[in-house]
Amino acid sequence: MKSLFKPKPRTPVDVVRQTRDLLIYTDRSPETKESKREEKQMLELSKNVRELKSILYGNSESEPVAEACAQLTQEFFRENTLRLLINCLPKLNLETRKDATQVVANLQRQQVQSRLIASDYLEANIDLMDILIAGYENTDMALHYGAMLRECIRHQSVAKYVLESQHMKKFFDYIQLPNFDIAADAAATFKELLTRHKSTVAEFLSKNYDWFFAEYNLKLLESTNYITRRQAVKLLGDILLDRSNSAVMTRYVSSRDNLRIVMNLLRESSKSIQLEAFHVFKLFVANQNKPADIVGILVTNRSKLLRLFADFKTDKEDGQFEADKAHVVREIAALEPKGP
Amino acid sequence: MKLSRLNSLRRVQSGELIMKFPDDQDESKRPQFPLDSSCYKIIDEIGVGVSAVVYKAICIPMNSAVVAIKAIDLDRSRADFDDIRREAKILSLLSHPNILNAHCSFTVDRRLWVVMPFMSAGSLQSIITSSFPDGLPEPCIAVVLREILHALTYLHDQGHLHRDIKAGNILMDSNGSVKLADFGVSASIFEANSTQGVPISPSSTSMMLKEIAGTPYWMAPEVIHSHNGYSLKADIWSFGITALELAHGRPPLSHLPPSKSLLLKITRRFRFSDYENQQNSNNKNKFSKGFKELVASCLDQEPSRRPCADKLLKHPFFRNCKGPDLLIKTVLQGLPSVEERFKLGKLQRLPSMKMEEEDEEEIEKEIIKQRRISGWNFKEDGLELEPVFPGENCEEDECSIIKQVRFGGESIMEKGSRDSSECCSGVSDLSSPTGNGRRGGGEAEEEAVDRESIMGGLVALKRSLDEQRRAVGSLIELIEGEKGGEMSREEQIGRLMEKMTRELENERKRNFELEMELEFLGLQISAAHNTGAA
């Protein structure tokens, strides 16, 4: 039946097996030596990876066939092909790396008998994440490993592992790597980790509140790098405004230090940062149980804040923003200093 | 079985083809450019866009290698940050001799610096404007097109669309190498074609209009039609338009304002004769049959009938195609430097274009917005872009204006299509359309009536009015131009400027009125909204 649609001599299983054999060979061979034979093997490997890709994504002549994809996926994860592929990736040429990345990305979504078997595989081989994350330290590999990583953390268990690992701390530095493309890729992964799986994120933030937000404030919100601050304040807003993180939000907006940092961001000359900072600032103001020191700061800065908001506008008309602003202004204007 | 073997054979071949390039310029073997702005010394400005500036610079630690730096203002750039990231990534993962990729990119305060190889001859568009106003010789066109097809084959093979193929995005180096540039980060942020100057001939008012419009002339009909239904074949269309641009010195229909160009594009196939209205008839047989065939196949209304890039490479037109040496000999000889051209263009623009420039920015921004957001903003514009129905009786501008106002909040596509067909008919008469208009409004979707859409419709309307004014202007222009063949150039330019001043004045008035109306309607709508909510 299948051969009707894809009249090919090799089955998807054959392609996976041959790829695996070639990967084993490549994995063993020393890195530097470049004999004719190895070159040929490499070419063969490239072709096989491309073949895998075209089975999974289809090509100009045909759409992907569900059954072929399932067979491929099953065979791929039946043995340790993914580990081999990740290990050998630095030895492959650029085009094959890109193909391999796309293959790995696709496999994370393939269901075999309505199960994501990639997730099972990764749970059993979770240390692969260590390799992928460390990829951010390697300029040549960062974008490939980074893209694979982002696909893998679609699985909740994998995201949980990464969140709770020591790697999480490294992201604060990866985000600020000098290479823009790599830093931006790390930032995208960081954002995905902190927004995708709600319950996992909420649990992580509650357990790791102290160190996480200390780092977040110091390294990201108070960074000297414009783009870091801009992305960080945006993400902070996304995190705090998410319902599942309400406990974390309440805690965050009760801290005087946090308020100081956010108010500094409000004063920035960049419109984008100001605007994102406002969405965090409004949470401090809207808090029904404002601690005395928060009220104190707001009262002390009342006239400055009101003046700031008086000509605070979005580029495009934004009803929600105007409503929020009016609310904040009313709230601040009505504040009375608390306690002694 | 036979077929399958053929297939796999071909796959093997293409596989090998692709593998060849990365070996030469594997990432690891590429020189690492420093990620620190102090390592670069800026020499000259060579381009400006809405939120980006392009510099010629040298990289001091790299033996003072000459580079181009595109400095994008991230705070001003409206693009979603995720888009910038995605595109920066694409840019650094592409590796092909006919694609201009980045050496590196890093942030310098609020700016993103993208460091790229410096292509000393600049864009084909600027080369044409400066030295080949009537187009390049056909053998040169062949070389350029072949190189671009190599780039497209590679890009498409990876599933990337360029989406903005035009002579302005094709760069040439002093060694005659040709590279496709400006996808990714730059796609719509930067326009390298600021060198278009002051009117030289009657028809060149359109040159300015062209610049104002930016990209629409190159857009495929299906891109104009819908935001979700276009594919790699849209690039093939733009490639075809680019071929015409190289052949004639400007894209087809560029004597019309962009909206009309879009419109006519949907209604008929291009023919070389489209140019003959404006050009001397001795040009008629300037181009070979092969070239005409090639272009015609790219400009098929039906995307699926357009050949793909690697198929085009096998077209007989490229059979006797020369190497890049030809470009060095024919095109690069005596060409002013990129910097000179940029400065000249800037100077020429200053006196007469002051006001226009602002408009241009706005429109450019508009385009950026549409390209980025994808949503139904695009469709909104679609209201101006629907096909002509040859049978229909039509009146001129005023009537369609009224109608467009009326459709405002309702089914935008349907009515819009009729309206625009009406308002364009005057124009299409002139260029004698073949009129095989196809009804393309079928995909009209009902959009919920909301405030935003109404405002959007009004804004689009306002723009279309502006453009219609220009259309009429350029029509008058054309007709007058024919009459006044004897006039001296000074006279022509003088009259042109006079007319433009008048037009500008009128437009300002018009704009003001429309703004008032917009404001008023906006108020009404919000009032209605509020009472509705209450």
CSV table of C-alpha atoms in Angstrom, one decimal, chain B residues 4-419:
chain,number,residue,atom,x,y,z
B,4,SER,CA,11.7,6.1,-8.6
B,5,ARG,CA,15.2,5.6,-9.6
B,6,LEU,CA,15.2,8.8,-11.5
B,7,ASN,CA,13.8,10.6,-8.5
B,8,SER,CA,16.4,9.3,-6.1
B,9,LEU,CA,19.1,10.0,-8.6
B,10,ARG,CA,18.0,13.5,-8.8
B,11,ARG,CA,17.9,13.8,-5.1
B,12,VAL,CA,21.4,12.5,-4.9
B,13,GLN,CA,22.5,15.1,-7.4
B,14,SER,CA,20.9,18.0,-5.7
B,15,GLY,CA,22.3,16.7,-2.4
B,16,GLU,CA,25.8,16.8,-3.8
B,17,LEU,CA,25.3,20.2,-5.2
B,18,ILE,CA,24.3,21.6,-1.9
B,19,MET,CA,27.1,19.9,-0.1
B,20,LYS,CA,29.7,21.6,-2.1
B,21,PHE,CA,29.3,25.1,-0.8
B,22,PRO,CA,29.4,24.6,2.9
B,23,ASP,CA,32.8,22.9,2.6
B,24,ASP,CA,34.2,26.1,1.2
B,25,GLN,CA,32.7,28.4,3.8
B,26,ASP,CA,31.9,26.2,6.7
B,27,GLU,CA,31.0,28.2,9.7
B,28,SER,CA,34.0,27.1,11.7
B,29,LYS,CA,36.3,28.2,9.0
B,30,ARG,CA,34.8,31.6,8.6
B,31,PRO,CA,36.8,34.4,10.2
B,32,GLN,CA,35.3,35.5,13.4
B,33,PHE,CA,34.5,39.2,13.3
B,34,PRO,CA,34.8,41.1,16.6
B,35,LEU,CA,31.6,41.8,18.5
B,36,ASP,CA,32.7,45.2,19.7
B,37,SER,CA,31.8,48.4,18.0
B,38,SER,CA,35.1,50.0,18.9
B,39,CYS,CA,36.8,47.5,16.5
B,40,TYR,CA,35.0,49.1,13.6
B,41,LYS,CA,35.6,52.5,12.1
B,42,ILE,CA,32.8,54.0,10.2
B,43,ILE,CA,33.8,55.6,6.9
B,44,ASP,CA,30.7,56.7,5.2
B,45,GLU,CA,27.0,56.5,5.2
B,46,ILE,CA,25.7,54.5,2.2
B,47,GLY,CA,22.0,54.1,2.9
B,48,VAL,CA,19.2,55.2,5.1
B,49,GLY,CA,15.8,53.6,5.9
B,50,VAL,CA,13.0,54.2,8.3
B,51,SER,CA,14.8,52.7,11.3
B,52,ALA,CA,18.1,51.7,10.0
B,53,VAL,CA,21.3,53.3,8.6
B,54,VAL,CA,23.9,51.5,6.5
B,55,TYR,CA,27.5,52.4,6.8
B,56,LYS,CA,30.6,51.5,5.0
B,57,ALA,CA,33.2,50.7,7.6
B,58,ILE,CA,36.5,49.0,8.2
B,59,CYS,CA,37.1,46.4,10.8
B,60,ILE,CA,40.4,47.4,12.3
B,61,PRO,CA,41.6,44.1,13.8
B,62,MET,CA,40.8,42.2,10.6
B,63,ASN,CA,43.4,44.0,8.6
B,64,SER,CA,41.0,46.8,8.1
B,65,ALA,CA,38.7,44.7,6.0
B,66,VAL,CA,35.9,46.8,4.5
B,67,VAL,CA,32.5,45.9,5.7
B,68,ALA,CA,28.9,47.2,5.5
B,69,ILE,CA,27.2,47.7,8.8
B,70,LYS,CA,23.5,47.9,9.1
B,71,ALA,CA,22.6,49.7,12.3
B,72,ILE,CA,19.0,49.0,13.2
B,73,ASP,CA,17.3,51.1,15.8
B,74,LEU,CA,15.6,48.5,17.9
B,75,ASP,CA,13.6,51.1,19.9
B,76,ARG,CA,12.1,52.6,16.7
B,77,SER,CA,11.8,49.4,14.8
B,78,ARG,CA,8.2,48.2,15.1
B,79,ALA,CA,9.0,44.7,14.3
B,80,ASP,CA,8.3,42.2,16.9
B,81,PHE,CA,11.4,41.2,18.7
B,82,ASP,CA,10.8,37.6,17.9
B,83,ASP,CA,10.8,38.4,14.3
B,84,ILE,CA,14.2,40.1,14.5
B,85,ARG,CA,15.5,37.1,16.4
B,86,ARG,CA,14.2,34.6,13.9
B,87,GLU,CA,15.6,36.6,11.0
B,88,ALA,CA,18.9,37.1,12.6
B,89,LYS,CA,19.1,33.4,13.0
B,90,ILE,CA,18.2,32.7,9.4
B,91,LEU,CA,20.8,35.2,8.3
B,92,SER,CA,23.6,33.5,10.2
B,93,LEU,CA,22.6,30.0,9.2
B,94,LEU,CA,22.5,30.6,5.5
B,95,SER,CA,25.6,29.9,3.6
B,96,HIS,CA,25.7,30.3,-0.2
B,97,PRO,CA,27.9,32.2,-2.6
B,98,ASN,CA,24.9,34.1,-3.9
B,99,ILE,CA,23.5,35.1,-0.6
B,100,LEU,CA,24.7,38.0,1.4
B,101,ASN,CA,24.9,36.8,5.0
B,102,ALA,CA,26.1,38.5,8.1
B,103,HIS,CA,29.6,38.2,9.5
B,104,CYS,CA,28.2,38.8,12.9
B,105,SER,CA,25.6,40.8,14.7
B,106,PHE,CA,25.6,42.5,18.1
B,107,THR,CA,23.9,45.2,20.0
B,108,VAL,CA,25.3,48.7,20.5
B,109,ASP,CA,23.1,50.3,23.0
B,110,ARG,CA,19.7,50.5,21.3
B,111,ARG,CA,21.0,49.6,17.9
B,112,LEU,CA,21.5,46.2,16.4
B,113,TRP,CA,24.6,46.2,14.3
B,114,VAL,CA,24.6,43.6,11.5
B,115,VAL,CA,28.1,43.4,10.0
B,116,MET,CA,28.2,42.2,6.5
B,117,PRO,CA,30.6,41.9,3.6
B,118,PHE,CA,30.8,45.2,1.7
B,119,MET,CA,29.5,44.8,-1.8
B,120,SER,CA,31.3,47.6,-3.5
B,121,ALA,CA,29.2,48.0,-6.6
B,122,GLY,CA,26.0,48.4,-4.6
B,123,SER,CA,22.5,47.3,-5.6
B,124,LEU,CA,21.5,46.6,-9.2
B,125,GLN,CA,18.7,49.1,-8.8
B,126,SER,CA,21.2,51.9,-8.0
B,127,ILE,CA,23.5,50.7,-10.8
B,128,ILE,CA,20.6,50.9,-13.3
B,129,THR,CA,19.5,54.3,-12.1
B,130,SER,CA,22.9,55.7,-12.3
B,131,SER,CA,24.2,54.1,-15.5
B,132,PHE,CA,21.5,52.1,-17.3
B,133,PRO,CA,18.3,54.0,-17.1
B,134,ASP,CA,16.8,52.0,-20.0
B,135,GLY,CA,17.9,48.7,-18.6
B,136,LEU,CA,20.9,46.3,-18.8
B,137,PRO,CA,21.9,44.5,-21.9
B,138,GLU,CA,20.4,41.1,-22.1
B,139,PRO,CA,23.6,39.0,-21.7
B,140,CYS,CA,24.2,40.8,-18.4
B,141,ILE,CA,20.7,40.3,-17.3
B,142,ALA,CA,21.2,36.6,-17.9
B,143,VAL,CA,24.2,36.5,-15.6
B,144,VAL,CA,22.4,38.3,-12.8
B,145,LEU,CA,19.3,36.2,-13.1
B,146,ARG,CA,21.2,33.0,-13.1
B,147,GLU,CA,23.1,33.9,-9.9
B,148,ILE,CA,19.8,34.9,-8.3
B,149,LEU,CA,18.2,31.6,-9.3
B,150,HIS,CA,21.1,29.8,-7.6
B,151,ALA,CA,20.3,31.7,-4.4
B,152,LEU,CA,16.6,31.1,-4.7
B,153,THR,CA,17.1,27.4,-5.3
B,154,TYR,CA,19.1,27.2,-2.1
B,155,LEU,CA,16.7,29.3,-0.1
B,156,HIS,CA,13.6,27.5,-1.3
B,157,ASP,CA,15.2,24.2,-0.7
B,158,GLN,CA,15.5,25.2,2.9
B,159,GLY,CA,11.9,26.4,3.0
B,160,HIS,CA,12.7,30.0,3.2
B,161,LEU,CA,10.9,32.7,1.2
B,162,HIS,CA,12.7,35.8,0.5
B,163,ARG,CA,9.5,37.8,-0.1
B,164,ASP,CA,11.3,40.9,-1.3
B,165,ILE,CA,13.1,40.1,-4.5
B,166,LYS,CA,13.9,43.2,-6.5
B,167,ALA,CA,16.9,44.8,-8.1
B,168,GLY,CA,17.3,47.0,-5.0
B,169,ASN,CA,18.0,43.8,-3.0
B,170,ILE,CA,20.5,42.4,-5.5
B,171,LEU,CA,24.0,43.5,-4.7
B,172,MET,CA,27.1,43.3,-6.8
B,173,ASP,CA,30.8,43.2,-5.8
B,174,SER,CA,33.7,44.6,-7.7
B,175,ASN,CA,34.6,41.1,-8.8
B,176,GLY,CA,31.3,40.7,-10.6
B,177,SER,CA,29.8,38.4,-8.0
B,178,VAL,CA,26.1,38.8,-7.4
B,179,LYS,CA,24.3,38.3,-4.1
B,180,LEU,CA,20.8,38.4,-2.9
B,181,ALA,CA,20.5,40.5,0.2
B,182,ASP,CA,18.1,41.9,2.6
B,183,PHE,CA,16.0,39.2,3.9
B,184,GLY,CA,15.8,38.6,7.5
B,185,VAL,CA,16.5,41.5,9.7
B,186,SER,CA,16.6,43.9,6.8
B,187,ALA,CA,13.8,42.7,4.7
B,188,SER,CA,11.7,45.7,4.9
B,189,ILE,CA,13.5,47.9,7.3
B,190,PHE,CA,16.1,49.2,4.9
B,191,GLU,CA,15.7,50.4,1.4
B,192,ALA,CA,19.0,50.7,-0.5
B,193,ASN,CA,17.4,52.5,-3.4
B,194,SER,CA,17.6,56.1,-2.2
B,195,THR,CA,19.5,57.1,-5.2
B,196,GLN,CA,16.6,57.7,-7.4
B,197,GLY,CA,16.8,61.3,-8.4
B,198,VAL,CA,15.0,64.3,-9.7
B,199,PRO,CA,12.8,63.8,-12.7
B,200,ILE,CA,14.8,63.5,-15.9
B,201,SER,CA,12.1,62.7,-18.4
B,202,PRO,CA,8.4,63.1,-18.3
B,203,SER,CA,7.8,59.6,-17.2
B,204,SER,CA,10.1,59.7,-14.3
B,205,THR,CA,7.6,61.2,-12.0
B,206,SER,CA,6.8,57.6,-11.7
B,207,MET,CA,10.3,56.9,-10.5
B,208,MET,CA,9.6,58.9,-7.4
B,209,LEU,CA,6.3,57.2,-7.0
B,210,LYS,CA,8.0,54.0,-7.3
B,211,GLU,CA,10.3,54.9,-4.5
B,212,ILE,CA,7.5,56.0,-2.3
B,213,ALA,CA,5.8,52.7,-2.9
B,214,GLY,CA,8.7,50.5,-2.1
B,215,THR,CA,7.8,47.0,-2.7
B,216,PRO,CA,4.3,46.6,-4.1
B,217,TYR,CA,5.4,46.6,-7.7
B,218,TRP,CA,7.2,43.3,-7.2
B,219,MET,CA,4.4,41.6,-5.2
B,220,ALA,CA,2.7,38.5,-6.7
B,221,PRO,CA,-1.0,38.7,-7.1
B,222,GLU,CA,-1.6,35.9,-4.5
B,223,VAL,CA,0.5,37.8,-2.0
B,224,ILE,CA,-1.7,40.9,-2.6
B,225,HIS,CA,-4.8,38.8,-2.3
B,226,SER,CA,-4.4,37.0,0.9
B,227,HIS,CA,-2.1,36.7,3.8
B,228,ASN,CA,-2.2,33.0,4.2
B,229,GLY,CA,-2.1,31.6,0.8
B,230,TYR,CA,1.2,32.2,-0.8
B,231,SER,CA,4.3,30.1,-1.1
B,232,LEU,CA,7.7,29.9,-2.6
B,233,LYS,CA,6.1,30.6,-6.0
B,234,ALA,CA,5.5,34.2,-4.9
B,235,ASP,CA,9.3,34.7,-5.0
B,236,ILE,CA,9.2,33.4,-8.6
B,237,TRP,CA,6.7,36.1,-9.5
B,238,SER,CA,8.9,38.8,-7.9
B,239,PHE,CA,11.8,37.2,-9.8
B,240,GLY,CA,10.0,37.7,-13.0
B,241,ILE,CA,9.2,41.3,-12.2
B,242,THR,CA,12.8,41.8,-11.3
B,243,ALA,CA,13.8,40.5,-14.7
B,244,LEU,CA,11.6,43.1,-16.3
B,245,GLU,CA,13.1,45.7,-14.0
B,246,LEU,CA,16.6,44.8,-15.1
B,247,ALA,CA,15.5,44.9,-18.7
B,248,HIS,CA,13.7,48.2,-18.7
B,249,GLY,CA,15.2,50.0,-15.8
B,250,ARG,CA,12.1,49.9,-13.7
B,251,PRO,CA,9.4,47.5,-12.8
B,252,PRO,CA,6.3,47.2,-14.9
B,253,LEU,CA,3.4,49.5,-14.2
B,254,SER,CA,5.7,51.8,-12.2
B,255,HIS,CA,4.3,54.7,-14.1
B,256,LEU,CA,1.2,54.1,-12.0
B,257,PRO,CA,1.0,54.6,-8.3
B,258,PRO,CA,1.4,51.4,-6.3
B,259,SER,CA,-2.2,50.6,-5.7
B,260,LYS,CA,-3.0,50.7,-9.4
B,261,SER,CA,0.0,48.6,-10.2
B,262,LEU,CA,-1.2,46.0,-7.8
B,263,LEU,CA,-4.6,46.1,-9.3
B,264,LEU,CA,-3.6,45.7,-12.9
B,265,LYS,CA,-1.2,43.0,-12.0
B,266,ILE,CA,-4.1,40.9,-10.8
B,267,THR,CA,-6.1,41.4,-13.9
B,268,ARG,CA,-3.8,40.4,-16.6
B,269,ARG,CA,-0.5,38.9,-17.7
B,270,PHE,CA,2.4,41.1,-18.3
B,271,ARG,CA,3.6,41.6,-21.8
B,272,PHE,CA,6.6,43.3,-23.0
B,273,SER,CA,4.3,45.5,-24.8
B,274,ASP,CA,3.3,47.0,-21.5
B,275,TYR,CA,6.4,49.1,-21.8
B,276,GLU,CA,5.8,50.1,-25.4
B,277,ASN,CA,3.4,52.8,-24.4
B,278,GLN,CA,6.3,54.7,-23.0
B,279,GLN,CA,9.2,53.5,-25.0
B,280,ASN,CA,10.3,54.0,-28.5
B,281,SER,CA,9.1,51.3,-30.8
B,282,ASN,CA,12.6,50.5,-31.9
B,283,ASN,CA,13.0,48.7,-28.7
B,284,LYS,CA,10.5,46.2,-29.7
B,285,ASN,CA,12.8,43.5,-30.7
B,286,LYS,CA,15.4,44.2,-28.2
B,287,PHE,CA,14.9,41.0,-26.3
B,288,SER,CA,15.3,37.4,-27.3
B,289,LYS,CA,12.5,35.0,-27.4
B,290,GLY,CA,14.1,32.9,-24.7
B,291,PHE,CA,14.1,35.8,-22.3
B,292,LYS,CA,10.5,36.7,-23.0
B,293,GLU,CA,9.4,33.1,-22.5
B,294,LEU,CA,11.3,32.9,-19.2
B,295,VAL,CA,9.7,36.0,-17.9
B,296,ALA,CA,6.3,35.0,-19.1
B,297,SER,CA,6.5,31.7,-17.3
B,298,CYS,CA,7.3,33.4,-14.0
B,299,LEU,CA,4.5,35.8,-14.4
B,300,ASP,CA,1.7,33.3,-14.6
B,301,GLN,CA,-1.3,34.2,-12.6
B,302,GLU,CA,-1.5,30.7,-11.3
B,303,PRO,CA,1.3,30.1,-8.9
B,304,SER,CA,1.4,26.4,-9.5
B,305,ARG,CA,2.1,26.9,-13.1
B,306,ARG,CA,5.2,29.0,-12.4
B,307,PRO,CA,8.3,26.9,-12.6
B,308,CYS,CA,10.4,26.5,-9.5
B,309,ALA,CA,13.9,28.0,-9.3
B,310,ASP,CA,15.9,25.0,-10.2
B,311,LYS,CA,13.8,24.3,-13.2
B,312,LEU,CA,14.2,27.9,-14.3
B,313,LEU,CA,18.0,27.4,-14.2
B,314,LYS,CA,17.6,24.8,-17.0
B,315,HIS,CA,15.8,27.2,-19.2
B,316,PRO,CA,17.4,27.7,-22.7
B,317,PHE,CA,17.8,31.3,-21.9
B,318,PHE,CA,20.8,30.5,-19.7
B,319,ARG,CA,22.4,28.1,-22.1
B,320,ASN,CA,25.0,30.5,-23.3
B,321,CYS,CA,25.2,32.5,-20.2
B,322,LYS,CA,28.6,34.1,-19.5
B,323,GLY,CA,30.5,34.4,-16.3
B,324,PRO,CA,30.8,37.3,-13.9
B,325,ASP,CA,33.6,38.8,-16.0
B,326,LEU,CA,31.0,40.1,-18.4
B,327,LEU,CA,29.5,42.1,-15.5
B,328,ILE,CA,32.9,43.6,-14.7
B,329,LYS,CA,33.4,44.6,-18.3
B,330,THR,CA,30.0,45.9,-19.1
B,331,VAL,CA,28.4,47.0,-16.0
B,332,LEU,CA,31.1,48.0,-13.6
B,333,GLN,CA,33.2,50.1,-16.0
B,334,GLY,CA,33.1,53.7,-15.0
B,335,LEU,CA,30.4,53.2,-12.4
B,336,PRO,CA,30.4,55.8,-9.7
B,337,SER,CA,31.1,54.4,-6.2
B,338,VAL,CA,28.2,53.5,-3.9
B,339,GLU,CA,29.0,56.4,-1.7
B,340,GLU,CA,29.0,58.8,-4.5
B,341,ARG,CA,25.7,57.5,-5.8
B,342,PHE,CA,24.2,57.7,-2.4
B,343,LYS,CA,25.3,61.3,-1.8
B,344,LEU,CA,24.2,62.3,-5.3
B,345,GLY,CA,20.8,60.8,-4.7
B,346,LYS,CA,20.5,62.5,-1.3
B,347,LEU,CA,21.4,65.9,-2.8
B,348,GLN,CA,19.0,65.5,-5.6
B,349,ARG,CA,16.3,64.5,-3.4
B,350,LEU,CA,16.6,67.3,-0.9
B,351,PRO,CA,15.1,70.4,-2.7
B,352,SER,CA,12.1,68.8,-4.3
B,353,MET,CA,11.4,65.9,-2.1
B,354,LYS,CA,11.4,67.3,1.4
B,355,MET,CA,7.7,66.8,1.9
B,356,GLU,CA,7.4,63.6,0.0
B,357,GLU,CA,10.0,62.0,2.1
B,358,GLU,CA,7.8,62.1,5.1
B,359,ASP,CA,5.0,60.5,3.2
B,360,GLU,CA,7.4,58.0,2.0
B,361,GLU,CA,8.3,57.1,5.5
B,362,GLU,CA,4.8,56.7,6.5
B,363,ILE,CA,4.0,54.4,3.6
B,364,GLU,CA,7.1,52.5,4.2
B,365,LYS,CA,6.1,52.0,7.7
B,366,GLU,CA,2.7,50.9,6.6
B,367,ILE,CA,4.3,48.3,4.4
B,368,ILE,CA,6.5,47.1,7.2
B,369,LYS,CA,3.5,46.8,9.4
B,370,GLN,CA,1.6,44.8,6.9
B,371,ARG,CA,4.4,42.5,6.1
B,372,ARG,CA,5.1,41.8,9.7
B,373,ILE,CA,1.7,41.5,11.2
B,374,SER,CA,0.3,39.4,8.4
B,375,GLY,CA,-3.2,39.5,9.9
B,376,TRP,CA,-6.1,41.1,8.1
B,377,ASN,CA,-4.4,44.4,7.8
B,378,PHE,CA,-3.3,43.0,4.6
B,379,LYS,CA,-6.7,42.2,3.4
B,380,GLU,CA,-7.7,45.6,4.3
B,381,ASP,CA,-5.5,46.9,1.7
B,382,GLY,CA,-6.8,44.1,-0.5
B,383,LEU,CA,-9.8,46.3,-0.9
B,384,GLU,CA,-7.9,48.3,-3.3
B,385,LEU,CA,-6.4,45.4,-5.0
B,386,GLU,CA,-9.2,43.4,-6.4
B,387,PRO,CA,-9.5,42.7,-10.1
B,388,VAL,CA,-11.2,44.7,-12.8
B,389,PHE,CA,-14.3,43.3,-14.3
B,390,PRO,CA,-14.2,44.2,-17.9
B,391,GLY,CA,-17.9,44.4,-18.4
B,392,GLU,CA,-18.6,46.8,-15.6
B,393,ASN,CA,-19.5,50.4,-16.2
B,394,CYS,CA,-17.3,52.7,-14.3
B,395,GLU,CA,-17.1,56.2,-13.2
B,396,GLU,CA,-14.2,58.1,-11.9
B,397,ASP,CA,-12.8,58.8,-8.5
B,398,GLU,CA,-15.5,60.6,-6.7
B,399,CYS,CA,-18.1,57.9,-7.0
B,400,SER,CA,-15.8,55.2,-5.7
B,401,ILE,CA,-14.8,57.4,-2.8
B,402,ILE,CA,-18.4,57.6,-1.7
B,403,LYS,CA,-18.8,53.9,-2.0
B,404,GLN,CA,-15.7,53.2,-0.1
B,405,VAL,CA,-16.8,55.4,2.7
B,406,ARG,CA,-19.9,53.4,2.8
B,407,PHE,CA,-18.4,50.0,2.9
B,408,GLY,CA,-16.3,51.1,5.9
B,409,GLY,CA,-17.4,48.7,8.5
B,410,GLU,CA,-19.0,46.0,6.5
B,411,SER,CA,-17.7,43.3,4.3
B,412,ILE,CA,-14.6,44.9,3.3
B,413,MET,CA,-13.4,42.6,0.6
B,414,GLU,CA,-16.6,42.3,-1.4
B,415,LYS,CA,-17.4,45.9,-1.9
B,416,GLY,CA,-13.9,47.0,-2.0
B,417,SER,CA,-13.3,44.8,-5.0
B,418,ARG,CA,-15.9,46.5,-7.0
B,419,ASP,CA,-14.9,49.9,-5.9
